[in-house]
Amino acid sequence: NFSRVTEFILLGLSDTRDLQVLFFTFFFLAYALVLLGNLLIIVTVRSDPKLSSPMYFLLCNLSFIDICCTSVTSPRMLVDLLFQRKAIAFEDCIAQLFFLHFVGASEMFLLTVMAYDRYTAICKPLHYTAIMNRQVCWVLVSACWAGGFLHSIVQTLLTIQLPFCGPNTIDNYFCDVPPVIRLACTDIYVIEWLMVSNSGLISLVCFLVLVTSYTFILVTIRVRFTEGHWKALSTCASHAMVVTLFFVPCIFIYFRPFSTFPSDKHICVIYTVLSPVLNPLIYTLRNNEVKASMRKLWKRCRV
């Protein structure tokens, strides 16, 4: 005798009106920066033939994923900040959960591929063009999207088969696996550990692969240091900042039991908002080739 929940109530980041206005202003500007910054990178890379290397091809795909990732949560959050009651239909909640994990896992895999690209360019420069050609890049990017879809469909199927019959208040500003399954009217111990082994292990394994690749890069640069390697080190440093901002919060949230810890909604801001905002800044301000291409694009647009 259960009545299935038809909607969830999102508590958001705060119930104080003044803070909601402040959050709306901040997140609106952040979302605008994500869209404009990443679209500018995509247009710049696509319009300049000099930026045709695998690194820029992968960067262009990262910008597209960042737009998708923040668009899953930010528009809904901005609308909810304008209203006191923040309700989301059950189907919309599950859809948001699915797309968040779809693009989030795809970004994890893509960042790992980008680290492999830098490892190949620095540690195996003579074989780089043969290993990382355009066809291989397309295969790797497609594999990233396929892996993200497989991960997300598992998370979603494990969630929708749970019975939701009573509590419907989510202490977060979007629907995610940890706060949603805590509302299930059943013992979630097994489901919980299945999801931890899925999301948590993916985050941890990708992060360890990234750390390993950077270690090999640092060792290679230390052995044969040149001006070209200094440029590569600068690129890897910016990549490492993106990786740290994205992976550390994900590991903290997903690589532990969900039911024994309070809400981490303020930590979620780091990888859903701050990381997509900083990606364009980090990759453009530290990359002279991209900045030069942007200046050329600006001059062409003015003419």
PDB file of C-alpha atoms in Angstrom:
ATOM      1  CA  ASN A   1       0.000   0.000   0.000  1.00  0.00           C
ATOM      2  CA  PHE A   2       2.379   2.682  -1.224  1.00  0.00           C
ATOM      3  CA  SER A   3       1.569   5.983  -2.898  1.00  0.00           C
ATOM      4  CA  ARG A   4       4.418   6.756  -5.304  1.00  0.00           C
ATOM      5  CA  VAL A   5       6.038  10.175  -5.040  1.00  0.00           C
ATOM      6  CA  THR A   6       5.194  12.358  -8.051  1.00  0.00           C
ATOM      7  CA  GLU A   7       7.489  15.292  -7.275  1.00  0.00           C
ATOM      8  CA  PHE A   8      10.458  16.255  -5.133  1.00  0.00           C
ATOM      9  CA  ILE A   9      11.049  19.491  -3.223  1.00  0.00           C
ATOM     10  CA  LEU A  10      14.547  20.946  -3.606  1.00  0.00           C
ATOM     11  CA  LEU A  11      15.756  22.901  -0.570  1.00  0.00           C
ATOM     12  CA  GLY A  12      18.395  24.731  -2.602  1.00  0.00           C
ATOM     13  CA  LEU A  13      21.514  26.338  -1.184  1.00  0.00           C
ATOM     14  CA  SER A  14      19.670  28.604   1.269  1.00  0.00           C
ATOM     15  CA  ASP A  15      16.155  29.576   2.333  1.00  0.00           C
ATOM     16  CA  THR A  16      17.182  33.166   3.163  1.00  0.00           C
ATOM     17  CA  ARG A  17      15.818  35.596   0.589  1.00  0.00           C
ATOM     18  CA  ASP A  18      18.842  37.917   0.610  1.00  0.00           C
ATOM     19  CA  LEU A  19      21.203  34.995   0.055  1.00  0.00           C
ATOM     20  CA  GLN A  20      18.991  33.690  -2.737  1.00  0.00           C
ATOM     21  CA  VAL A  21      19.299  37.037  -4.544  1.00  0.00           C
ATOM     22  CA  LEU A  22      23.063  36.939  -4.061  1.00  0.00           C
ATOM     23  CA  PHE A  23      23.267  33.348  -5.302  1.00  0.00           C
ATOM     24  CA  PHE A  24      21.104  34.177  -8.323  1.00  0.00           C
ATOM     25  CA  THR A  25      23.435  37.018  -9.337  1.00  0.00           C
ATOM     26  CA  PHE A  26      26.562  34.899  -8.854  1.00  0.00           C
ATOM     27  CA  PHE A  27      25.283  31.808 -10.649  1.00  0.00           C
ATOM     28  CA  PHE A  28      23.744  33.813 -13.493  1.00  0.00           C
ATOM     29  CA  LEU A  29      27.112  35.490 -14.146  1.00  0.00           C
ATOM     30  CA  ALA A  30      28.887  32.126 -13.785  1.00  0.00           C
ATOM     31  CA  TYR A  31      26.539  30.440 -16.256  1.00  0.00           C
ATOM     32  CA  ALA A  32      26.968  33.308 -18.725  1.00  0.00           C
ATOM     33  CA  LEU A  33      30.754  33.009 -18.422  1.00  0.00           C
ATOM     34  CA  VAL A  34      30.583  29.249 -19.005  1.00  0.00           C
ATOM     35  CA  LEU A  35      28.516  29.682 -22.164  1.00  0.00           C
ATOM     36  CA  LEU A  36      30.494  32.613 -23.579  1.00  0.00           C
ATOM     37  CA  GLY A  37      33.953  31.318 -22.609  1.00  0.00           C
ATOM     38  CA  ASN A  38      33.498  27.786 -23.883  1.00  0.00           C
ATOM     39  CA  LEU A  39      31.676  28.875 -27.042  1.00  0.00           C
ATOM     40  CA  LEU A  40      34.548  31.268 -27.738  1.00  0.00           C
ATOM     41  CA  ILE A  41      37.044  28.402 -27.414  1.00  0.00           C
ATOM     42  CA  ILE A  42      34.990  26.201 -29.750  1.00  0.00           C
ATOM     43  CA  VAL A  43      34.649  28.941 -32.384  1.00  0.00           C
ATOM     44  CA  THR A  44      38.338  29.867 -32.096  1.00  0.00           C
ATOM     45  CA  VAL A  45      39.574  26.293 -32.506  1.00  0.00           C
ATOM     46  CA  ARG A  46      37.189  25.588 -35.378  1.00  0.00           C
ATOM     47  CA  SER A  47      38.096  28.775 -37.251  1.00  0.00           C
ATOM     48  CA  ASP A  48      41.892  28.583 -37.061  1.00  0.00           C
ATOM     49  CA  PRO A  49      43.624  25.830 -39.109  1.00  0.00           C
ATOM     50  CA  LYS A  50      46.725  26.224 -36.912  1.00  0.00           C
ATOM     51  CA  LEU A  51      44.764  24.825 -33.986  1.00  0.00           C
ATOM     52  CA  SER A  52      44.196  21.458 -35.628  1.00  0.00           C
ATOM     53  CA  SER A  53      46.376  19.334 -33.356  1.00  0.00           C
ATOM     54  CA  PRO A  54      44.784  16.597 -31.209  1.00  0.00           C
ATOM     55  CA  MET A  55      45.240  18.717 -28.076  1.00  0.00           C
ATOM     56  CA  TYR A  56      42.956  21.461 -29.419  1.00  0.00           C
ATOM     57  CA  PHE A  57      40.505  18.946 -30.841  1.00  0.00           C
ATOM     58  CA  LEU A  58      40.146  17.451 -27.351  1.00  0.00           C
ATOM     59  CA  LEU A  59      39.978  20.931 -25.801  1.00  0.00           C
ATOM     60  CA  CYS A  60      37.111  21.796 -28.130  1.00  0.00           C
ATOM     61  CA  ASN A  61      35.245  18.679 -26.989  1.00  0.00           C
ATOM     62  CA  LEU A  62      35.943  19.523 -23.338  1.00  0.00           C
ATOM     63  CA  SER A  63      34.381  22.959 -23.853  1.00  0.00           C
ATOM     64  CA  PHE A  64      31.278  21.373 -25.364  1.00  0.00           C
ATOM     65  CA  ILE A  65      30.977  18.945 -22.434  1.00  0.00           C
ATOM     66  CA  ASP A  66      31.385  21.807 -19.946  1.00  0.00           C
ATOM     67  CA  ILE A  67      28.485  23.646 -21.582  1.00  0.00           C
ATOM     68  CA  CYS A  68      26.343  20.517 -21.370  1.00  0.00           C
ATOM     69  CA  CYS A  69      27.362  19.765 -17.787  1.00  0.00           C
ATOM     70  CA  THR A  70      26.513  23.169 -16.353  1.00  0.00           C
ATOM     71  CA  SER A  71      23.341  23.425 -18.471  1.00  0.00           C
ATOM     72  CA  VAL A  72      21.961  20.336 -16.734  1.00  0.00           C
ATOM     73  CA  THR A  73      21.842  22.090 -13.341  1.00  0.00           C
ATOM     74  CA  SER A  74      22.268  25.869 -13.695  1.00  0.00           C
ATOM     75  CA  PRO A  75      19.079  26.912 -15.597  1.00  0.00           C
ATOM     76  CA  ARG A  76      16.863  24.964 -13.207  1.00  0.00           C
ATOM     77  CA  MET A  77      18.726  26.352 -10.201  1.00  0.00           C
ATOM     78  CA  LEU A  78      18.371  29.943 -11.456  1.00  0.00           C
ATOM     79  CA  VAL A  79      14.618  29.519 -11.907  1.00  0.00           C
ATOM     80  CA  ASP A  80      14.253  27.943  -8.446  1.00  0.00           C
ATOM     81  CA  LEU A  81      16.110  30.847  -6.830  1.00  0.00           C
ATOM     82  CA  LEU A  82      13.288  33.132  -7.987  1.00  0.00           C
ATOM     83  CA  PHE A  83      10.577  31.089  -6.265  1.00  0.00           C
ATOM     84  CA  GLN A  84      10.061  30.054  -2.662  1.00  0.00           C
ATOM     85  CA  ARG A  85       8.752  26.548  -3.442  1.00  0.00           C
ATOM     86  CA  LYS A  86      11.243  24.596  -5.527  1.00  0.00           C
ATOM     87  CA  ALA A  87       9.392  21.549  -6.840  1.00  0.00           C
ATOM     88  CA  ILE A  88      10.587  19.205  -9.574  1.00  0.00           C
ATOM     89  CA  ALA A  89       8.553  16.381 -11.097  1.00  0.00           C
ATOM     90  CA  PHE A  90       9.758  12.823 -10.499  1.00  0.00           C
ATOM     91  CA  GLU A  91      10.423  12.258 -14.219  1.00  0.00           C
ATOM     92  CA  ASP A  92      12.320  15.551 -14.528  1.00  0.00           C
ATOM     93  CA  CYS A  93      14.395  14.656 -11.480  1.00  0.00           C
ATOM     94  CA  ILE A  94      15.393  11.293 -12.951  1.00  0.00           C
ATOM     95  CA  ALA A  95      16.178  12.944 -16.304  1.00  0.00           C
ATOM     96  CA  GLN A  96      18.411  15.498 -14.583  1.00  0.00           C
ATOM     97  CA  LEU A  97      20.178  12.720 -12.687  1.00  0.00           C
ATOM     98  CA  PHE A  98      20.732  10.770 -15.914  1.00  0.00           C
ATOM     99  CA  PHE A  99      22.139  13.659 -17.953  1.00  0.00           C
ATOM    100  CA  LEU A 100      24.310  14.894 -15.076  1.00  0.00           C
ATOM    101  CA  HIS A 101      26.049  11.536 -14.765  1.00  0.00           C
ATOM    102  CA  PHE A 102      26.139  11.112 -18.544  1.00  0.00           C
ATOM    103  CA  VAL A 103      28.096  14.296 -19.223  1.00  0.00           C
ATOM    104  CA  GLY A 104      29.979  14.140 -15.902  1.00  0.00           C
ATOM    105  CA  ALA A 105      31.397  10.672 -16.547  1.00  0.00           C
ATOM    106  CA  SER A 106      32.111  11.605 -20.180  1.00  0.00           C
ATOM    107  CA  GLU A 107      34.160  14.565 -18.920  1.00  0.00           C
ATOM    108  CA  MET A 108      36.115  12.315 -16.554  1.00  0.00           C
ATOM    109  CA  PHE A 109      37.016   9.991 -19.421  1.00  0.00           C
ATOM    110  CA  LEU A 110      37.859  12.915 -21.706  1.00  0.00           C
ATOM    111  CA  LEU A 111      40.195  14.489 -19.131  1.00  0.00           C
ATOM    112  CA  THR A 112      41.924  11.111 -18.908  1.00  0.00           C
ATOM    113  CA  VAL A 113      42.296  11.024 -22.696  1.00  0.00           C
ATOM    114  CA  MET A 114      43.724  14.560 -22.651  1.00  0.00           C
ATOM    115  CA  ALA A 115      46.314  13.462 -20.088  1.00  0.00           C
ATOM    116  CA  TYR A 116      47.218  10.519 -22.344  1.00  0.00           C
ATOM    117  CA  ASP A 117      47.584  12.951 -25.245  1.00  0.00           C
ATOM    118  CA  ARG A 118      50.049  15.098 -23.259  1.00  0.00           C
ATOM    119  CA  TYR A 119      51.916  11.988 -22.089  1.00  0.00           C
ATOM    120  CA  THR A 120      52.305  10.802 -25.686  1.00  0.00           C
ATOM    121  CA  ALA A 121      53.382  14.251 -26.924  1.00  0.00           C
ATOM    122  CA  ILE A 122      56.066  14.670 -24.249  1.00  0.00           C
ATOM    123  CA  CYS A 123      57.255  11.128 -23.538  1.00  0.00           C
ATOM    124  CA  LYS A 124      56.969   9.738 -27.096  1.00  0.00           C
ATOM    125  CA  PRO A 125      57.339  12.773 -29.381  1.00  0.00           C
ATOM    126  CA  LEU A 126      58.658  10.820 -32.390  1.00  0.00           C
ATOM    127  CA  HIS A 127      55.610   8.554 -32.436  1.00  0.00           C
ATOM    128  CA  TYR A 128      53.059  11.217 -31.497  1.00  0.00           C
ATOM    129  CA  THR A 129      51.615  11.887 -34.955  1.00  0.00           C
ATOM    130  CA  ALA A 130      51.216   8.168 -35.600  1.00  0.00           C
ATOM    131  CA  ILE A 131      49.577   7.444 -32.235  1.00  0.00           C
ATOM    132  CA  MET A 132      47.311  10.496 -31.911  1.00  0.00           C
ATOM    133  CA  ASN A 133      45.955  11.068 -35.409  1.00  0.00           C
ATOM    134  CA  ARG A 134      42.485  12.494 -36.082  1.00  0.00           C
ATOM    135  CA  GLN A 135      40.871   9.084 -36.538  1.00  0.00           C
ATOM    136  CA  VAL A 136      42.191   7.888 -33.157  1.00  0.00           C
ATOM    137  CA  CYS A 137      40.944  11.107 -31.546  1.00  0.00           C
ATOM    138  CA  TRP A 138      37.423  10.521 -32.871  1.00  0.00           C
ATOM    139  CA  VAL A 139      37.478   6.948 -31.578  1.00  0.00           C
ATOM    140  CA  LEU A 140      38.658   8.078 -28.135  1.00  0.00           C
ATOM    141  CA  VAL A 141      36.058  10.854 -27.882  1.00  0.00           C
ATOM    142  CA  SER A 142      33.307   8.467 -28.982  1.00  0.00           C
ATOM    143  CA  ALA A 143      34.472   5.985 -26.355  1.00  0.00           C
ATOM    144  CA  CYS A 144      34.269   8.739 -23.719  1.00  0.00           C
ATOM    145  CA  TRP A 145      30.623   9.452 -24.604  1.00  0.00           C
ATOM    146  CA  ALA A 146      29.805   5.729 -24.739  1.00  0.00           C
ATOM    147  CA  GLY A 147      31.419   5.154 -21.351  1.00  0.00           C
ATOM    148  CA  GLY A 148      29.511   8.080 -19.878  1.00  0.00           C
ATOM    149  CA  PHE A 149      26.229   6.738 -21.230  1.00  0.00           C
ATOM    150  CA  LEU A 150      26.875   3.248 -19.871  1.00  0.00           C
ATOM    151  CA  HIS A 151      27.764   4.623 -16.442  1.00  0.00           C
ATOM    152  CA  SER A 152      24.712   6.882 -16.343  1.00  0.00           C
ATOM    153  CA  ILE A 153      22.201   4.275 -17.498  1.00  0.00           C
ATOM    154  CA  VAL A 154      23.359   1.930 -14.712  1.00  0.00           C
ATOM    155  CA  GLN A 155      22.951   4.668 -12.088  1.00  0.00           C
ATOM    156  CA  THR A 156      19.521   5.606 -13.442  1.00  0.00           C
ATOM    157  CA  LEU A 157      18.202   2.039 -13.605  1.00  0.00           C
ATOM    158  CA  LEU A 158      19.345   1.380 -10.045  1.00  0.00           C
ATOM    159  CA  THR A 159      17.521   4.531  -8.917  1.00  0.00           C
ATOM    160  CA  ILE A 160      14.156   4.205 -10.680  1.00  0.00           C
ATOM    161  CA  GLN A 161      13.581   0.652  -9.446  1.00  0.00           C
ATOM    162  CA  LEU A 162      13.558   1.914  -5.830  1.00  0.00           C
ATOM    163  CA  PRO A 163      10.185   2.606  -4.142  1.00  0.00           C
ATOM    164  CA  PHE A 164       9.614   6.292  -3.279  1.00  0.00           C
ATOM    165  CA  CYS A 165       6.524   6.499  -1.106  1.00  0.00           C
ATOM    166  CA  GLY A 166       6.998   9.086   1.622  1.00  0.00           C
ATOM    167  CA  PRO A 167       9.694  11.743   2.093  1.00  0.00           C
ATOM    168  CA  ASN A 168      10.210  13.894  -0.978  1.00  0.00           C
ATOM    169  CA  THR A 169      12.524  16.683   0.256  1.00  0.00           C
ATOM    170  CA  ILE A 170      15.983  16.796  -1.346  1.00  0.00           C
ATOM    171  CA  ASP A 171      18.590  18.817   0.523  1.00  0.00           C
ATOM    172  CA  ASN A 172      20.306  20.023  -2.623  1.00  0.00           C
ATOM    173  CA  TYR A 173      19.777  22.354  -5.604  1.00  0.00           C
ATOM    174  CA  PHE A 174      19.605  19.523  -8.158  1.00  0.00           C
ATOM    175  CA  CYS A 175      18.768  15.827  -8.316  1.00  0.00           C
ATOM    176  CA  ASP A 176      21.729  13.552  -7.754  1.00  0.00           C
ATOM    177  CA  VAL A 177      22.107   9.932  -6.704  1.00  0.00           C
ATOM    178  CA  PRO A 178      23.100  10.372  -3.018  1.00  0.00           C
ATOM    179  CA  PRO A 179      20.214  12.638  -1.889  1.00  0.00           C
ATOM    180  CA  VAL A 180      17.605  10.883  -4.060  1.00  0.00           C
ATOM    181  CA  ILE A 181      18.200   7.280  -2.987  1.00  0.00           C
ATOM    182  CA  ARG A 182      18.215   8.367   0.670  1.00  0.00           C
ATOM    183  CA  LEU A 183      14.470   9.004   0.225  1.00  0.00           C
ATOM    184  CA  ALA A 184      13.701   5.432  -0.862  1.00  0.00           C
ATOM    185  CA  CYS A 185      11.256   3.469   1.319  1.00  0.00           C
ATOM    186  CA  THR A 186      13.487   0.410   1.515  1.00  0.00           C
ATOM    187  CA  ASP A 187      16.902  -0.749   2.645  1.00  0.00           C
ATOM    188  CA  ILE A 188      19.399   0.756   0.193  1.00  0.00           C
ATOM    189  CA  TYR A 189      22.561  -0.893   1.549  1.00  0.00           C
ATOM    190  CA  VAL A 190      23.206  -3.096  -1.505  1.00  0.00           C
ATOM    191  CA  ILE A 191      22.129  -0.447  -4.036  1.00  0.00           C
ATOM    192  CA  GLU A 192      24.262   2.096  -2.223  1.00  0.00           C
ATOM    193  CA  TRP A 193      27.432   0.050  -2.520  1.00  0.00           C
ATOM    194  CA  LEU A 194      26.707  -0.801  -6.145  1.00  0.00           C
ATOM    195  CA  MET A 195      26.497   2.913  -6.899  1.00  0.00           C
ATOM    196  CA  VAL A 196      29.621   3.681  -4.862  1.00  0.00           C
ATOM    197  CA  SER A 197      31.512   0.998  -6.774  1.00  0.00           C
ATOM    198  CA  ASN A 198      30.248   2.550 -10.020  1.00  0.00           C
ATOM    199  CA  SER A 199      30.651   6.309  -9.528  1.00  0.00           C
ATOM    200  CA  GLY A 200      33.342   6.190  -6.862  1.00  0.00           C
ATOM    201  CA  LEU A 201      35.625   3.739  -8.620  1.00  0.00           C
ATOM    202  CA  ILE A 202      35.330   5.552 -11.946  1.00  0.00           C
ATOM    203  CA  SER A 203      36.341   8.827 -10.279  1.00  0.00           C
ATOM    204  CA  LEU A 204      39.205   7.263  -8.348  1.00  0.00           C
ATOM    205  CA  VAL A 205      40.591   5.141 -11.196  1.00  0.00           C
ATOM    206  CA  CYS A 206      40.517   8.039 -13.675  1.00  0.00           C
ATOM    207  CA  PHE A 207      42.215  10.281 -11.113  1.00  0.00           C
ATOM    208  CA  LEU A 208      44.952   7.695 -10.437  1.00  0.00           C
ATOM    209  CA  VAL A 209      45.547   7.283 -14.174  1.00  0.00           C
ATOM    210  CA  LEU A 210      45.873  11.053 -14.494  1.00  0.00           C
ATOM    211  CA  VAL A 211      48.313  11.275 -11.578  1.00  0.00           C
ATOM    212  CA  THR A 212      50.374   8.448 -13.076  1.00  0.00           C
ATOM    213  CA  SER A 213      50.542  10.137 -16.482  1.00  0.00           C
ATOM    214  CA  TYR A 214      51.632  13.442 -14.906  1.00  0.00           C
ATOM    215  CA  THR A 215      54.302  11.584 -12.924  1.00  0.00           C
ATOM    216  CA  PHE A 216      55.751  10.107 -16.116  1.00  0.00           C
ATOM    217  CA  ILE A 217      55.623  13.550 -17.737  1.00  0.00           C
ATOM    218  CA  LEU A 218      57.487  15.180 -14.843  1.00  0.00           C
ATOM    219  CA  VAL A 219      60.141  12.452 -14.880  1.00  0.00           C
ATOM    220  CA  THR A 220      60.615  12.847 -18.636  1.00  0.00           C
ATOM    221  CA  ILE A 221      60.913  16.630 -18.398  1.00  0.00           C
ATOM    222  CA  ARG A 222      63.410  16.360 -15.553  1.00  0.00           C
ATOM    223  CA  VAL A 223      65.644  14.036 -17.601  1.00  0.00           C
ATOM    224  CA  ARG A 224      65.640  16.043 -20.856  1.00  0.00           C
ATOM    225  CA  PHE A 225      64.551  19.597 -20.136  1.00  0.00           C
ATOM    226  CA  THR A 226      64.230  21.972 -23.100  1.00  0.00           C
ATOM    227  CA  GLU A 227      62.288  25.114 -23.923  1.00  0.00           C
ATOM    228  CA  GLY A 228      59.648  22.997 -25.661  1.00  0.00           C
ATOM    229  CA  HIS A 229      59.267  20.865 -22.584  1.00  0.00           C
ATOM    230  CA  TRP A 230      58.766  23.995 -20.476  1.00  0.00           C
ATOM    231  CA  LYS A 231      55.808  24.890 -22.698  1.00  0.00           C
ATOM    232  CA  ALA A 232      54.444  21.360 -22.294  1.00  0.00           C
ATOM    233  CA  LEU A 233      54.883  21.581 -18.528  1.00  0.00           C
ATOM    234  CA  SER A 234      52.886  24.804 -18.476  1.00  0.00           C
ATOM    235  CA  THR A 235      50.073  23.121 -20.413  1.00  0.00           C
ATOM    236  CA  CYS A 236      50.084  20.155 -18.043  1.00  0.00           C
ATOM    237  CA  ALA A 237      50.014  22.463 -15.021  1.00  0.00           C
ATOM    238  CA  SER A 238      46.793  24.070 -16.258  1.00  0.00           C
ATOM    239  CA  HIS A 239      45.374  20.612 -16.985  1.00  0.00           C
ATOM    240  CA  ALA A 240      46.286  19.519 -13.442  1.00  0.00           C
ATOM    241  CA  MET A 241      44.351  22.446 -11.954  1.00  0.00           C
ATOM    242  CA  VAL A 242      41.229  21.441 -13.902  1.00  0.00           C
ATOM    243  CA  VAL A 243      41.649  17.829 -12.829  1.00  0.00           C
ATOM    244  CA  THR A 244      42.030  18.743  -9.159  1.00  0.00           C
ATOM    245  CA  LEU A 245      38.943  20.980  -9.156  1.00  0.00           C
ATOM    246  CA  PHE A 246      36.839  18.360 -10.886  1.00  0.00           C
ATOM    247  CA  PHE A 247      37.960  15.027  -9.460  1.00  0.00           C
ATOM    248  CA  VAL A 248      38.621  15.741  -5.777  1.00  0.00           C
ATOM    249  CA  PRO A 249      35.011  16.813  -4.982  1.00  0.00           C
ATOM    250  CA  CYS A 250      33.644  13.892  -7.031  1.00  0.00           C
ATOM    251  CA  ILE A 251      35.784  11.366  -5.159  1.00  0.00           C
ATOM    252  CA  PHE A 252      34.786  12.918  -1.832  1.00  0.00           C
ATOM    253  CA  ILE A 253      31.064  12.728  -2.650  1.00  0.00           C
ATOM    254  CA  TYR A 254      30.761   9.408  -4.473  1.00  0.00           C
ATOM    255  CA  PHE A 255      33.496   7.220  -2.993  1.00  0.00           C
ATOM    256  CA  ARG A 256      31.768   6.657   0.377  1.00  0.00           C
ATOM    257  CA  PRO A 257      28.410   5.447   1.716  1.00  0.00           C
ATOM    258  CA  PHE A 258      25.664   7.923   0.833  1.00  0.00           C
ATOM    259  CA  SER A 259      23.348   7.380   3.801  1.00  0.00           C
ATOM    260  CA  THR A 260      25.837   8.053   6.585  1.00  0.00           C
ATOM    261  CA  PHE A 261      26.890  11.575   5.604  1.00  0.00           C
ATOM    262  CA  PRO A 262      25.010  14.881   5.419  1.00  0.00           C
ATOM    263  CA  SER A 263      24.317  16.773   2.216  1.00  0.00           C
ATOM    264  CA  ASP A 264      27.330  18.026   0.231  1.00  0.00           C
ATOM    265  CA  LYS A 265      25.460  20.604  -1.815  1.00  0.00           C
ATOM    266  CA  HIS A 266      28.066  23.328  -1.267  1.00  0.00           C
ATOM    267  CA  ILE A 267      30.848  21.013  -2.461  1.00  0.00           C
ATOM    268  CA  CYS A 268      28.772  20.165  -5.550  1.00  0.00           C
ATOM    269  CA  VAL A 269      29.092  23.823  -6.618  1.00  0.00           C
ATOM    270  CA  ILE A 270      32.794  23.213  -7.288  1.00  0.00           C
ATOM    271  CA  TYR A 271      32.377  20.656 -10.070  1.00  0.00           C
ATOM    272  CA  THR A 272      28.994  21.795 -11.431  1.00  0.00           C
ATOM    273  CA  VAL A 273      29.733  25.552 -11.594  1.00  0.00           C
ATOM    274  CA  LEU A 274      33.289  26.603 -10.685  1.00  0.00           C
ATOM    275  CA  SER A 275      35.160  24.011 -12.745  1.00  0.00           C
ATOM    276  CA  PRO A 276      33.286  24.809 -16.014  1.00  0.00           C
ATOM    277  CA  VAL A 277      33.839  28.532 -15.342  1.00  0.00           C
ATOM    278  CA  LEU A 278      37.581  28.155 -14.766  1.00  0.00           C
ATOM    279  CA  ASN A 279      38.246  25.787 -17.684  1.00  0.00           C
ATOM    280  CA  PRO A 280      38.126  28.506 -20.400  1.00  0.00           C
ATOM    281  CA  LEU A 281      40.163  30.898 -18.253  1.00  0.00           C
ATOM    282  CA  ILE A 282      42.857  28.354 -17.441  1.00  0.00           C
ATOM    283  CA  TYR A 283      43.199  27.061 -20.999  1.00  0.00           C
ATOM    284  CA  THR A 284      43.172  30.475 -22.682  1.00  0.00           C
ATOM    285  CA  LEU A 285      45.146  32.656 -20.274  1.00  0.00           C
ATOM    286  CA  ARG A 286      47.970  30.104 -20.131  1.00  0.00           C
ATOM    287  CA  ASN A 287      48.013  29.321 -23.864  1.00  0.00           C
ATOM    288  CA  ASN A 288      49.596  31.857 -26.199  1.00  0.00           C
ATOM    289  CA  GLU A 289      48.431  30.074 -29.366  1.00  0.00           C
ATOM    290  CA  VAL A 290      44.772  30.229 -28.329  1.00  0.00           C
ATOM    291  CA  LYS A 291      45.085  33.876 -27.300  1.00  0.00           C
ATOM    292  CA  ALA A 292      46.722  34.759 -30.621  1.00  0.00           C
ATOM    293  CA  SER A 293      43.940  32.977 -32.524  1.00  0.00           C
ATOM    294  CA  MET A 294      41.311  34.819 -30.503  1.00  0.00           C
ATOM    295  CA  ARG A 295      42.909  38.153 -31.377  1.00  0.00           C
ATOM    296  CA  LYS A 296      42.863  37.215 -35.078  1.00  0.00           C
ATOM    297  CA  LEU A 297      39.226  36.170 -34.796  1.00  0.00           C
ATOM    298  CA  TRP A 298      38.358  39.466 -33.107  1.00  0.00           C
ATOM    299  CA  LYS A 299      40.075  41.454 -35.856  1.00  0.00           C
ATOM    300  CA  ARG A 300      38.216  39.526 -38.551  1.00  0.00           C
ATOM    301  CA  CYS A 301      34.896  40.127 -36.793  1.00  0.00           C
ATOM    302  CA  ARG A 302      35.592  43.885 -36.538  1.00  0.00           C
ATOM    303  CA  VAL A 303      36.322  44.065 -40.253  1.00  0.00           C
TER     304      VAL A 303
END
